[in-house]
Amino acid sequence: MAQLYMKRMNTLSESQMRTMAQLYMKRMNTLSESQINFRQQYRVPLETRMICDINPKEIETIISSMTYNKSEDIYGLSVVVLRGISEVISKPLAVLFNKWMTDGVFPDELKLARVVPIKKKGDTLELNNYRYD
């Protein structure tokens, strides 16, 4: 994945890279303090929440409904592994999910993803010829 990304980056001209960097910096410079510290903005007091607690059975149902495939997350977990341990992890996961909902904060470590480009047809160096799963 990193090699494919670097190959694509190497095909950009210096002008294109400069433009991308300028657009990024322009966007970053226009963010207000409240946008930068957005977590405080989205904390909702517990009494105003309309979400019911998640129970372990719901976790097991969600895991069992996942489709089998060979892909793994960034930590190496696959659906096959999750299905095999769902009864063991469903209670601790329910406790964690409910805590995150109550606190209004989702851990940064779980916001990571491995995005894999899947080639459609056409030139391999053209970004529009890929879809992302």
mmCIF file of C-alpha atoms in Angstrom:
data_model
loop_
_atom_site.group_PDB
_atom_site.id
_atom_site.type_symbol
_atom_site.label_atom_id
_atom_site.label_comp_id
_atom_site.label_asym_id
_atom_site.label_seq_id
_atom_site.Cartn_x
_atom_site.Cartn_y
_atom_site.Cartn_z
ATOM 1 C CA MET A 1 0.000 0.000 0.000
ATOM 2 C CA ALA A 2 2.739 2.451 0.973
ATOM 3 C CA GLN A 3 4.660 1.598 -2.189
ATOM 4 C CA LEU A 4 1.589 2.255 -4.337
ATOM 5 C CA TYR A 5 1.038 5.571 -2.563
ATOM 6 C CA MET A 6 4.675 6.589 -3.056
ATOM 7 C CA LYS A 7 4.530 5.542 -6.722
ATOM 8 C CA ARG A 8 1.529 7.821 -7.198
ATOM 9 C CA MET A 9 3.161 10.663 -5.285
ATOM 10 C CA ASN A 10 6.200 10.360 -7.531
ATOM 11 C CA THR A 11 3.976 10.905 -10.572
ATOM 12 C CA LEU A 12 2.809 14.298 -9.305
ATOM 13 C CA SER A 13 4.646 17.321 -10.546
ATOM 14 C CA GLU A 14 6.288 19.708 -8.122
ATOM 15 C CA SER A 15 3.603 22.238 -8.996
ATOM 16 C CA GLN A 16 0.806 19.772 -8.163
ATOM 17 C CA MET A 17 2.413 18.888 -4.830
ATOM 18 C CA ARG A 18 2.894 22.571 -3.999
ATOM 19 C CA THR A 19 -0.762 23.265 -4.818
ATOM 20 C CA MET A 20 -1.911 20.363 -2.629
ATOM 21 C CA ALA A 21 0.241 21.599 0.270
ATOM 22 C CA GLN A 22 -1.040 25.161 -0.131
ATOM 23 C CA LEU A 23 -4.666 24.016 -0.140
ATOM 24 C CA TYR A 24 -4.064 21.931 2.979
ATOM 25 C CA MET A 25 -2.348 24.793 4.821
ATOM 26 C CA LYS A 26 -5.041 27.246 3.731
ATOM 27 C CA ARG A 27 -7.680 24.946 5.219
ATOM 28 C CA MET A 28 -5.717 24.452 8.439
ATOM 29 C CA ASN A 29 -5.221 28.214 8.843
ATOM 30 C CA THR A 30 -8.950 28.896 8.556
ATOM 31 C CA LEU A 31 -9.925 26.552 11.389
ATOM 32 C CA SER A 32 -11.223 28.303 14.463
ATOM 33 C CA GLU A 33 -10.124 27.338 17.971
ATOM 34 C CA SER A 34 -13.462 25.565 18.523
ATOM 35 C CA GLN A 35 -12.966 23.474 15.380
ATOM 36 C CA ILE A 36 -9.501 22.491 16.507
ATOM 37 C CA ASN A 37 -10.788 21.504 19.976
ATOM 38 C CA PHE A 38 -13.957 19.861 18.691
ATOM 39 C CA ARG A 39 -14.157 17.200 21.400
ATOM 40 C CA GLN A 40 -15.315 19.721 23.986
ATOM 41 C CA GLN A 41 -17.948 20.907 21.555
ATOM 42 C CA TYR A 42 -19.539 17.478 21.199
ATOM 43 C CA ARG A 43 -19.709 16.378 24.807
ATOM 44 C CA VAL A 44 -23.360 15.835 25.591
ATOM 45 C CA PRO A 45 -24.546 15.572 29.190
ATOM 46 C CA LEU A 46 -25.735 12.067 30.033
ATOM 47 C CA GLU A 47 -29.283 13.187 30.844
ATOM 48 C CA THR A 48 -29.830 14.517 27.310
ATOM 49 C CA ARG A 49 -28.849 11.303 25.535
ATOM 50 C CA MET A 50 -31.524 9.236 23.853
ATOM 51 C CA ILE A 51 -29.383 6.137 23.241
ATOM 52 C CA CYS A 52 -29.989 2.881 25.099
ATOM 53 C CA ASP A 53 -27.117 0.833 26.454
ATOM 54 C CA ILE A 54 -25.619 -1.774 24.163
ATOM 55 C CA ASN A 55 -25.843 -5.307 25.513
ATOM 56 C CA PRO A 56 -23.475 -8.240 24.877
ATOM 57 C CA LYS A 57 -26.078 -10.100 22.791
ATOM 58 C CA GLU A 58 -26.217 -7.159 20.354
ATOM 59 C CA ILE A 59 -22.432 -7.316 19.993
ATOM 60 C CA GLU A 60 -22.606 -11.054 19.221
ATOM 61 C CA THR A 61 -25.381 -10.474 16.670
ATOM 62 C CA ILE A 62 -23.374 -7.762 14.909
ATOM 63 C CA ILE A 63 -20.244 -9.926 14.797
ATOM 64 C CA SER A 64 -22.163 -12.945 13.475
ATOM 65 C CA SER A 65 -23.711 -10.802 10.725
ATOM 66 C CA MET A 66 -20.298 -9.723 9.387
ATOM 67 C CA THR A 67 -19.449 -11.275 6.033
ATOM 68 C CA TYR A 68 -16.485 -13.600 5.807
ATOM 69 C CA ASN A 69 -13.481 -12.257 3.948
ATOM 70 C CA LYS A 70 -9.716 -12.449 4.185
ATOM 71 C CA SER A 71 -9.152 -8.827 5.116
ATOM 72 C CA GLU A 72 -7.791 -7.825 8.503
ATOM 73 C CA ASP A 73 -7.891 -4.592 10.425
ATOM 74 C CA ILE A 74 -4.724 -2.663 11.266
ATOM 75 C CA TYR A 75 -4.227 -4.854 14.337
ATOM 76 C CA GLY A 76 -4.466 -8.114 12.376
ATOM 77 C CA LEU A 77 -8.001 -9.076 13.455
ATOM 78 C CA SER A 78 -10.252 -10.713 10.903
ATOM 79 C CA VAL A 79 -13.940 -11.599 10.889
ATOM 80 C CA VAL A 80 -12.963 -15.257 11.314
ATOM 81 C CA VAL A 81 -11.134 -14.451 14.562
ATOM 82 C CA LEU A 82 -13.910 -12.156 15.818
ATOM 83 C CA ARG A 83 -16.546 -14.815 15.206
ATOM 84 C CA GLY A 84 -14.453 -17.359 17.081
ATOM 85 C CA ILE A 85 -14.136 -15.191 20.189
ATOM 86 C CA SER A 86 -17.405 -13.233 20.073
ATOM 87 C CA GLU A 87 -18.880 -14.886 23.184
ATOM 88 C CA VAL A 88 -15.753 -14.049 25.181
ATOM 89 C CA ILE A 89 -15.368 -10.431 24.051
ATOM 90 C CA SER A 90 -19.019 -9.373 23.798
ATOM 91 C CA LYS A 91 -19.427 -8.409 27.477
ATOM 92 C CA PRO A 92 -16.200 -6.335 27.760
ATOM 93 C CA LEU A 93 -16.947 -4.671 24.406
ATOM 94 C CA ALA A 94 -20.465 -3.751 25.531
ATOM 95 C CA VAL A 95 -19.038 -2.169 28.700
ATOM 96 C CA LEU A 96 -16.471 -0.211 26.667
ATOM 97 C CA PHE A 97 -18.954 0.955 24.019
ATOM 98 C CA ASN A 98 -21.383 2.127 26.692
ATOM 99 C CA LYS A 99 -18.602 4.019 28.485
ATOM 100 C CA TRP A 100 -17.544 5.715 25.254
ATOM 101 C CA MET A 101 -21.135 6.729 24.555
ATOM 102 C CA THR A 102 -21.554 8.053 28.101
ATOM 103 C CA ASP A 103 -18.274 9.979 27.992
ATOM 104 C CA GLY A 104 -18.910 11.216 24.464
ATOM 105 C CA VAL A 105 -15.362 10.340 23.393
ATOM 106 C CA PHE A 106 -14.252 7.514 21.109
ATOM 107 C CA PRO A 107 -10.587 6.416 21.522
ATOM 108 C CA ASP A 108 -8.206 7.728 18.866
ATOM 109 C CA GLU A 109 -6.616 4.274 18.550
ATOM 110 C CA LEU A 110 -9.893 2.918 17.169
ATOM 111 C CA LYS A 111 -10.306 5.676 14.601
ATOM 112 C CA LEU A 112 -7.556 4.209 12.447
ATOM 113 C CA ALA A 113 -8.297 2.250 9.299
ATOM 114 C CA ARG A 114 -6.490 0.402 6.584
ATOM 115 C CA VAL A 115 -7.910 1.618 3.281
ATOM 116 C CA VAL A 116 -7.113 -0.678 0.391
ATOM 117 C CA PRO A 117 -7.441 0.655 -3.148
ATOM 118 C CA ILE A 118 -9.043 -1.865 -5.486
ATOM 119 C CA LYS A 119 -8.287 -1.363 -9.154
ATOM 120 C CA LYS A 120 -11.173 -0.961 -11.530
ATOM 121 C CA LYS A 121 -10.081 -0.663 -15.150
ATOM 122 C CA GLY A 122 -7.767 1.719 -16.925
ATOM 123 C CA ASP A 123 -4.397 3.291 -16.197
ATOM 124 C CA THR A 124 -2.874 2.087 -12.912
ATOM 125 C CA LEU A 125 -1.439 5.546 -12.220
ATOM 126 C CA GLU A 126 -4.830 7.294 -12.417
ATOM 127 C CA LEU A 127 -6.458 7.612 -8.964
ATOM 128 C CA ASN A 128 -9.983 7.599 -10.411
ATOM 129 C CA ASN A 129 -9.420 4.029 -11.611
ATOM 130 C CA TYR A 130 -9.570 2.707 -8.043
ATOM 131 C CA ARG A 131 -12.323 2.171 -5.530
ATOM 132 C CA TYR A 132 -11.598 1.960 -1.831
ATOM 133 C CA ASP A 133 -12.748 -0.739 0.582
#
